[in-house]
Coordinates of C-alpha atoms in Angstrom, one line a residue:
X1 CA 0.0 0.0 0.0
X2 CA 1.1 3.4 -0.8
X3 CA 1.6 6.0 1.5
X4 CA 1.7 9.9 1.7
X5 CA 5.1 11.8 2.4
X6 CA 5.0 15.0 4.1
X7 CA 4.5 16.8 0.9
X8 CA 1.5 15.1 0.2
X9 CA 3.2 13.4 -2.8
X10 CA 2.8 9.0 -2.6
X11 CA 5.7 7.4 -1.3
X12 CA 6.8 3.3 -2.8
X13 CA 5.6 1.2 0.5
X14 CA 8.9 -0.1 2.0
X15 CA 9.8 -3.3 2.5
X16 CA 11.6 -4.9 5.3
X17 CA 12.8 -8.4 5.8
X18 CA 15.1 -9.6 8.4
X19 CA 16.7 -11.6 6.0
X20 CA 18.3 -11.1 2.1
X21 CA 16.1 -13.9 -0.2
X22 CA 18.5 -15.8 -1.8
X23 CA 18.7 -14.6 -5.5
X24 CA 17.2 -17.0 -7.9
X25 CA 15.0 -18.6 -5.5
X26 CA 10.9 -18.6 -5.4
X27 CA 9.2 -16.3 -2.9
X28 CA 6.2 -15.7 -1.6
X29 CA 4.9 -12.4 -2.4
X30 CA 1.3 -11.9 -1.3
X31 CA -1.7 -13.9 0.3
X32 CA -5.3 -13.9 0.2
X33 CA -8.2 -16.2 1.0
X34 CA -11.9 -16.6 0.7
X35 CA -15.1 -18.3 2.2
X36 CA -18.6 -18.3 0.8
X37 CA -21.3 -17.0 2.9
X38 CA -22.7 -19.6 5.4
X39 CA -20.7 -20.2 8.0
X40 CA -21.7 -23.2 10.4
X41 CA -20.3 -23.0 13.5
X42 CA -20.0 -26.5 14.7
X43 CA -22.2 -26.4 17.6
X44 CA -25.1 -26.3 15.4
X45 CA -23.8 -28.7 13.0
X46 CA -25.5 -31.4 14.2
X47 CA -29.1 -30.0 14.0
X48 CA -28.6 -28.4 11.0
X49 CA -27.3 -32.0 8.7
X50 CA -29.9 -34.0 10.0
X51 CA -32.4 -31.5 9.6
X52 CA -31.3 -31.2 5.7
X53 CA -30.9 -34.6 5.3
X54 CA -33.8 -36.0 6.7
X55 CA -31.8 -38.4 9.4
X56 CA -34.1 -39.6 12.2
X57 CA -32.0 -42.2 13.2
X58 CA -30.6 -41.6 16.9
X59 CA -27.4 -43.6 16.9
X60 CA -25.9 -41.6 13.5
X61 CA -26.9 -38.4 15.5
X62 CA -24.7 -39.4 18.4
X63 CA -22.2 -40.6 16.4
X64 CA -21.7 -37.3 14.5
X65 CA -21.9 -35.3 18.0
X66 CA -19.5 -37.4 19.0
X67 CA -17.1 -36.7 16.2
X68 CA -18.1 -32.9 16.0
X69 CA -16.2 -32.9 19.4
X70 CA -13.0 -35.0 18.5
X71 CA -12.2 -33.1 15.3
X72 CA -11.2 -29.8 17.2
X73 CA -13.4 -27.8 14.8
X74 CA -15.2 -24.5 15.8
X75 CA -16.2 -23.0 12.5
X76 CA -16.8 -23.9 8.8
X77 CA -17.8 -22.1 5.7
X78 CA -19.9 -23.6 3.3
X79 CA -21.0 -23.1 -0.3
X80 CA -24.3 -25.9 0.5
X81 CA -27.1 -23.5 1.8
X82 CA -30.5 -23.5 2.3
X83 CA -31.7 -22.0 -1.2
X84 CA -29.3 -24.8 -2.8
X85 CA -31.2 -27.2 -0.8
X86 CA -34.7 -25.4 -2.5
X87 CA -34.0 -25.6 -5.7
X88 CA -32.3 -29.3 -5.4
X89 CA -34.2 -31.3 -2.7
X90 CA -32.9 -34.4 -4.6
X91 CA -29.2 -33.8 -3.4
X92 CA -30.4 -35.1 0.4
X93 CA -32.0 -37.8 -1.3
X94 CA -30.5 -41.6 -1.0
X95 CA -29.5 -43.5 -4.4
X96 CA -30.5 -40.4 -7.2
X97 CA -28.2 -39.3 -9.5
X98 CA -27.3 -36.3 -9.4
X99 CA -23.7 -35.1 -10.1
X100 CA -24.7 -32.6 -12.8
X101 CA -26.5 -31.0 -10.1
X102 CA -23.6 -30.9 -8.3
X103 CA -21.4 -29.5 -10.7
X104 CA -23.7 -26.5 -11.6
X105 CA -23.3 -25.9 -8.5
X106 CA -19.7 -26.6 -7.7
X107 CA -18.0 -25.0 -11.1
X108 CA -19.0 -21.8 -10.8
X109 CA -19.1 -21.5 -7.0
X110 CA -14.8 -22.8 -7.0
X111 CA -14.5 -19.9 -9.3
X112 CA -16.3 -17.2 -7.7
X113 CA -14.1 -18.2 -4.4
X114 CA -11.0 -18.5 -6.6
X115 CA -11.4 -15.3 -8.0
X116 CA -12.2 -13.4 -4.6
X117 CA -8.9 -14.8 -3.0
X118 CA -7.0 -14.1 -6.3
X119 CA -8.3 -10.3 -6.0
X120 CA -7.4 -10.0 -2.5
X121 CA -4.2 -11.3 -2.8
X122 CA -3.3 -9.1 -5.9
X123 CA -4.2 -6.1 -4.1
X124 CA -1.6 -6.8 -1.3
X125 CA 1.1 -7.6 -4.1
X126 CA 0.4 -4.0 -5.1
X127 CA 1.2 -4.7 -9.2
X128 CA -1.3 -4.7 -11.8
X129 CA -3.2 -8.2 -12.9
X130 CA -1.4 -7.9 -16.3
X131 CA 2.4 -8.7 -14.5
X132 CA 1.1 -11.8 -14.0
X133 CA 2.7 -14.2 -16.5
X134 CA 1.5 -17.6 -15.1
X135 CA -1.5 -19.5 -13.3
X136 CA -1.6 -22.8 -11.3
X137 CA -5.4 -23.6 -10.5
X138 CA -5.5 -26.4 -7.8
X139 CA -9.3 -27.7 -7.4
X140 CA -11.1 -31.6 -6.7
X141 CA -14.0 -29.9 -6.7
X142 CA -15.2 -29.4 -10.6
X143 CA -15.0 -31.1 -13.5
X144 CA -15.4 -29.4 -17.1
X145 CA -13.6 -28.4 -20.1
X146 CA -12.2 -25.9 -20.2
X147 CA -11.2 -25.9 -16.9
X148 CA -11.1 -23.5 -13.8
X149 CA -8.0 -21.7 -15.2
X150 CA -9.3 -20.3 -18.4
X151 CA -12.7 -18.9 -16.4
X152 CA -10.3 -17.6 -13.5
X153 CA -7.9 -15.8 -15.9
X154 CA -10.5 -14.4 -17.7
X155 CA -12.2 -13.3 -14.4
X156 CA -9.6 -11.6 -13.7
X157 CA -8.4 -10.1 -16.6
X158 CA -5.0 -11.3 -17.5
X159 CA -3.7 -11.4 -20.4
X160 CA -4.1 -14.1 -22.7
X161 CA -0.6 -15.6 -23.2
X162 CA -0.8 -16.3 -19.4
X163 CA 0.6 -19.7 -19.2
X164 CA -1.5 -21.6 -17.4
X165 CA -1.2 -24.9 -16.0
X166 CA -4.3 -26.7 -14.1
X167 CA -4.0 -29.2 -11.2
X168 CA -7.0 -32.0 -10.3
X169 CA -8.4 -34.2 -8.1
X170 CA -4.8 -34.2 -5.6
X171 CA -7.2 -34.0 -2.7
X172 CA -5.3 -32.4 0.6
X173 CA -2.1 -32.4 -0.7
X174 CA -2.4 -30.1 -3.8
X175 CA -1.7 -26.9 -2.3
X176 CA 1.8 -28.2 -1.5
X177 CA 2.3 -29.6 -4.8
X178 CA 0.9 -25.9 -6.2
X179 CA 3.4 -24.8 -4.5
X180 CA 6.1 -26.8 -5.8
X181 CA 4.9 -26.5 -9.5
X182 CA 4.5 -22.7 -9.1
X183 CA 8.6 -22.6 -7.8
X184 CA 9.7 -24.5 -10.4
X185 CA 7.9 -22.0 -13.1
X186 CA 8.7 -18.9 -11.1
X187 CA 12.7 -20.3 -11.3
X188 CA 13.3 -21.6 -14.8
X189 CA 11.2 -18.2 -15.9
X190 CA 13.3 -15.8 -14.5
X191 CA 11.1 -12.3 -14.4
X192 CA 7.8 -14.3 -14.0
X193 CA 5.1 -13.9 -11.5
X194 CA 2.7 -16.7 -10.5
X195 CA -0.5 -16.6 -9.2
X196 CA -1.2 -19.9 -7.2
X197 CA -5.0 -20.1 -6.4
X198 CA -7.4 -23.3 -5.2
X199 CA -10.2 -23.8 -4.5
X200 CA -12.5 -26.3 -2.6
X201 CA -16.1 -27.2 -1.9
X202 CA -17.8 -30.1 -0.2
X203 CA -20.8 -30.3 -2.6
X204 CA -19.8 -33.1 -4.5
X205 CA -19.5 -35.0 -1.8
X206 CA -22.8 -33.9 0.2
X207 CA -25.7 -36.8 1.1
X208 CA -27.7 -38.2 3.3
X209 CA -25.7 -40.3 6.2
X210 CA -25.6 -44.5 5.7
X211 CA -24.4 -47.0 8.1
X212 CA -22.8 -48.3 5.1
X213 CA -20.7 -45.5 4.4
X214 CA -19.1 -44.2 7.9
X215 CA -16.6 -42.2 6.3
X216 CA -19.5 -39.9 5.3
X217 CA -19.8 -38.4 8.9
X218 CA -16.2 -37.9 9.4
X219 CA -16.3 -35.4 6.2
X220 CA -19.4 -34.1 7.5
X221 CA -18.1 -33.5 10.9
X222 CA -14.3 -32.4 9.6
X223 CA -14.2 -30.5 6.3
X224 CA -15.3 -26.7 5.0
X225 CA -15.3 -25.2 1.5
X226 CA -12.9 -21.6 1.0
X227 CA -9.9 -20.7 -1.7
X228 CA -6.1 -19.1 -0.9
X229 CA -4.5 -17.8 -3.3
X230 CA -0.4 -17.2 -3.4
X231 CA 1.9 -15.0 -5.6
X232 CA 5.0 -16.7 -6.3
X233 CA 8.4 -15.3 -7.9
X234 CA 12.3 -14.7 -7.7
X235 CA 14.1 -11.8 -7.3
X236 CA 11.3 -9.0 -5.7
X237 CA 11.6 -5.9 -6.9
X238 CA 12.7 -3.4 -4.2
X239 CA 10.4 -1.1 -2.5
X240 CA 7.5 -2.7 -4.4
X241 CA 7.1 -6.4 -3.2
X242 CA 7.2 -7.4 -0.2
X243 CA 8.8 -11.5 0.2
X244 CA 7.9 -13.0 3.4
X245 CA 9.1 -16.7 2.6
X246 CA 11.4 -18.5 0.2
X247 CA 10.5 -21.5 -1.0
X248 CA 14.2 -23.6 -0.5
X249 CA 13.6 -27.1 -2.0
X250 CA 10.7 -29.0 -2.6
X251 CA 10.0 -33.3 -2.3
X252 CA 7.2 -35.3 -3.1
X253 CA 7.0 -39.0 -2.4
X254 CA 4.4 -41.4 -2.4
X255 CA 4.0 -44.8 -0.2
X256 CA 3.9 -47.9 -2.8
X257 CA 1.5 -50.0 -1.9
X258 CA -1.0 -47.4 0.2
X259 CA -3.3 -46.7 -2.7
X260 CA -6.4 -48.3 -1.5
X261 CA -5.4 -46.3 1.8
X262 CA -7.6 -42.9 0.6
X263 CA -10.1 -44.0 -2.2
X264 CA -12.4 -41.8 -4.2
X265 CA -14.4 -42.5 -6.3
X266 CA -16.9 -40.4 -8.9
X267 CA -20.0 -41.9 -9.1
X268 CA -23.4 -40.9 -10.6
X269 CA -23.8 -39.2 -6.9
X270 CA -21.3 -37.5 -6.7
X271 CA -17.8 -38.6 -4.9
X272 CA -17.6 -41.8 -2.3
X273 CA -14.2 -41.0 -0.2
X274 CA -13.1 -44.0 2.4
X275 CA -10.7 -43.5 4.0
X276 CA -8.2 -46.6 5.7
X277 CA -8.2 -46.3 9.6
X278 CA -4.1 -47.2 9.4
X279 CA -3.3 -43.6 7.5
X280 CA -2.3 -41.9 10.9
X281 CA 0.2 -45.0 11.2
X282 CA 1.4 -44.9 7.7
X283 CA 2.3 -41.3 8.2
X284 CA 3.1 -41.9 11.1
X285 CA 5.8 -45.0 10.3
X286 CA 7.0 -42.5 6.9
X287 CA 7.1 -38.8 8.2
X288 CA 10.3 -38.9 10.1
X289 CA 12.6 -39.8 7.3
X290 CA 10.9 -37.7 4.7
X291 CA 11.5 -34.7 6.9
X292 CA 14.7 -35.5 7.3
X293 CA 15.6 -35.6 3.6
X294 CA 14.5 -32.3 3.2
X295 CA 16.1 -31.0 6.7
X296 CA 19.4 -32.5 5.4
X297 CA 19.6 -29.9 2.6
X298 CA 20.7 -27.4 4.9
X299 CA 22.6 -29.7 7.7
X300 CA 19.2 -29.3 10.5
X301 CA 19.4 -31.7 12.6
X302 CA 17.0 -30.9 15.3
X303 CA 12.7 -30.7 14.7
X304 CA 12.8 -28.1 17.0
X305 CA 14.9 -25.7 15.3
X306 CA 12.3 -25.4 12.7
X307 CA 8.9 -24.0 12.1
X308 CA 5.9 -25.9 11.2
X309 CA 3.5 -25.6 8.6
X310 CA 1.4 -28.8 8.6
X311 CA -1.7 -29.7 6.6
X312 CA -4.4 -30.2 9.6
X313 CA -5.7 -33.3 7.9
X314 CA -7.1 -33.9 11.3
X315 CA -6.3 -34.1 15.4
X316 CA -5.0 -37.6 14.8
X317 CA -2.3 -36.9 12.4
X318 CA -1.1 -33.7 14.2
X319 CA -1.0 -35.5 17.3
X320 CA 1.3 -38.4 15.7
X321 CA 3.3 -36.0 14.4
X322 CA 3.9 -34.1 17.3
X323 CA 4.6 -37.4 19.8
X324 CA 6.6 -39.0 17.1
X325 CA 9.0 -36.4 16.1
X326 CA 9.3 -34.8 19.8
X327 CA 8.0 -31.6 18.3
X328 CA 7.3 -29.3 21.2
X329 CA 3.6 -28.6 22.3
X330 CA 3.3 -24.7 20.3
X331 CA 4.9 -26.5 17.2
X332 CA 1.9 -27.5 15.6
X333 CA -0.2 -23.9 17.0
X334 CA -0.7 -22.5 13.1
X335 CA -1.9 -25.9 12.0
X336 CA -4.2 -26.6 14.9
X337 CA -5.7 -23.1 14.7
X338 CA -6.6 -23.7 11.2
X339 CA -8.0 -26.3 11.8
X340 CA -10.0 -25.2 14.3
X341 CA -11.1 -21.8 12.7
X342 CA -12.1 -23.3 9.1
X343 CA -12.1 -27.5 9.4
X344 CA -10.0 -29.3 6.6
X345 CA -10.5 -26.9 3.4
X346 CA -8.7 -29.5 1.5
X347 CA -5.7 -28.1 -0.7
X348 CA -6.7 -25.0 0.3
X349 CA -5.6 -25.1 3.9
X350 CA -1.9 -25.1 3.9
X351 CA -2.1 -21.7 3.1
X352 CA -4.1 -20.9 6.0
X353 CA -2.0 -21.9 8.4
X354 CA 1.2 -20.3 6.4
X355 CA -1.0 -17.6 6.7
X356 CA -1.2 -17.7 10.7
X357 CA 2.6 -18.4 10.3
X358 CA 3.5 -15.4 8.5
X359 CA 2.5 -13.2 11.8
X360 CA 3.8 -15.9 14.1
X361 CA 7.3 -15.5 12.7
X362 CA 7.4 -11.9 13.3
X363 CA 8.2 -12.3 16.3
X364 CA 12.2 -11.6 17.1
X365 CA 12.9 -15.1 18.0
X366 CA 11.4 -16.4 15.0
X367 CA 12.8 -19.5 13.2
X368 CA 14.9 -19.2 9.8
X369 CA 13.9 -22.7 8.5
X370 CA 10.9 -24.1 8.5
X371 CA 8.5 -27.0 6.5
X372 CA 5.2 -26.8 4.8
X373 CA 4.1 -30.5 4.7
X374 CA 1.0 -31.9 3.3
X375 CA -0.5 -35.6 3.0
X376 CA -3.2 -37.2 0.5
X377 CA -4.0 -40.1 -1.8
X378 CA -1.6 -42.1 -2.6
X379 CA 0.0 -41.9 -0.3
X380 CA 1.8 -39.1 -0.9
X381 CA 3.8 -37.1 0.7
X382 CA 4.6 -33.3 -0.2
X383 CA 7.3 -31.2 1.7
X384 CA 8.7 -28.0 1.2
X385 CA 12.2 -26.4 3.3
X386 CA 11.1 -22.6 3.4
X387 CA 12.9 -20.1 4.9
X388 CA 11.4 -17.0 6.5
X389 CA 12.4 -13.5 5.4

């Protein structure tokens, strides 16, 4: 933001970082986020499904309560509303079909959230729409041709050589992977500016609760719908951007044999998700040495010398984390408190909690090195060693 001098004239903004990014090397320039209208806080939740749904049956209600307490979640935003509900009772109906429902609903609702994060986070990058020369659109939650990207970019305006490159269906880990595909183009483009952006709604995967599909409440009790959006390049210009973390080196890794561990599956209904009780143990049995390959790129040896930016895929997984690697209690704060403010927003929530980060590291004991970590289907693993500026 520009300010006034004395004179009245407008002054650049000036930037300050405690520390020189490393020439060459991706940055993050600017944030944003966005939520859609309804917010549920998670008290009510409970009510409100089986109201929507039609559920009667007491032992799914105290199931879901039960889980509504365990996942550490306060509030959610939602694109499913009551008006949505009107115009498409058949979407709390068992056995219809009804994914093009869904995705009249979903591709133009991931857009509108897309482009109101994009906006928000161009406005703190303070440079026109136009600099930007490329666009990674991360979203499971639409399917068409053309995609996301080309409706986003033309949303916003950009020109129309943007080169744009469009990432689906990676489920919680694709904001990290975003991230890695968005510091790969900033470095081999030397001059470029990214605009990361995803976006995430639960409608596809909304219905009435079965006995036969558990894994139904957990999502209903655990995850929200929003967009983040990033701006990613090398070399900021002085006294017009403003870096506040270098992406350092990025790993992704999957776990062979773990595919059946997180299954979706498109259906006529929209998407079926189960998910494998053992994943907290598989990440659990994985994370350490996967950290450590990424640590080892700049000698750390301890956990606690670092910051953490962890994908709250859930209390369970943070929890392993935390016990397995010794990480000490406030470690895992930014994660937790994402978690708690907005439920699991999918590939969106990484940013979230980078975004809690970001003032968390102001501090004057804040840590250098840090990792942004991320688990999904696969499974995979995604890691990035970030420095803070």
């Amino acid at each position: 933001m520009s300010h006034l001098n004395g004179n009245g004239t407008t002054a650049p903004k000036q930037v300050s970082t405690r520390r020189v990014p490393t020439p060459g090397k991706a940055t993050i320039l600017a944030t944003g986020k966005s939520f859609p209208s309804q917010i549920i806080p998670q008290e009510f939740l409970v009510e409100g499904f089986c109201r929507d749904t039609k559920c009667e049956d007491l032992a799914i209600k105290e199931k879901l309560e039960r889980l509504c307490k365990t996942t550490t979640v306060k509030t959610r935003y939602t694109v499913m509303c009551k008006e949505i509900l009107e115009q498409y009772p058949e979407l709390a109906t068992e056995g219809v079909p009804t994914i093009r429902q869904r995705l009249e609903i979903a591709n133009p609702a991931v857009v509108e959230m897309a482009k109101e994060a994009s906006l928000s986070c161009i406005k703190e990058w303070g440079r026109p729409a136009g600099d930007i020369t490329h666009i990674v659109y991360v979203s499971s939650s639409e399917i068409r041709l053309p995609g996301g990207d080309l409706y986003l970019s033309s949303e916003l305006g950009l020109r129309n050589d943007v080169g744009r490159v469009m990432l689906y269906f990676l489920g919680c880990y694709g904001g990290v992977t975003g991230l890695r595909v968005a510091k790969d183009i900033a470095e081999n483009n030397p001059g470029s500016r990214v605009l990361l952006t995803t976006s995430e709604t639960t409608i596809l995967g909304f219905r009435p609760p079965n006995k036969d599909r558990p894994y139904d409440l957990v999502g209903a009790a655990l995850f929200g719908d929003g967009a983040a959006a990033v701006i990613i390049g090398t070399d900021p210009i002085e006294l017009v951007e403003t870096p506040f973390m270098e992406l350092n080196y990025a790993v992704q890794q999957f776990l062979p044999g773990t595919q059946h561990v997180i299954d979706g599956r498109l259906s006529e209904e929209g998407i079926n998700f189960k998910l494998g009780r053992d994943l907290p143990q598989k990440i659990e049995d994985n994370i350490e040495e996967f950290c450590r390959k990424l640590m080892a790129k700049e000698g750390i040896k301890n956990f606690n010398d670092l910051f953490w930016a962890v994908h709250p895929g859930g209390p369970a997984i943070l929890n392993r984390l935390e016990s397995n690697l010794g990480l000490q209690s406030n470690k895992l704060e930014c994660s937790r408190k994402a978690l708690m403010d907005f439920g699991n927003v999918s590939s969106n929530t990484i940013f979230y909690v980078i975004e809690y980060m970001r003032e968390e590291l102001k501090r004057d004991d804040g840590e250098e090195w840090g990792l942004a970590l991320a688990f999904g289907p696969g499974i995979t693993f995604e890691g990035i060693l970030m420095r803070s500026l």
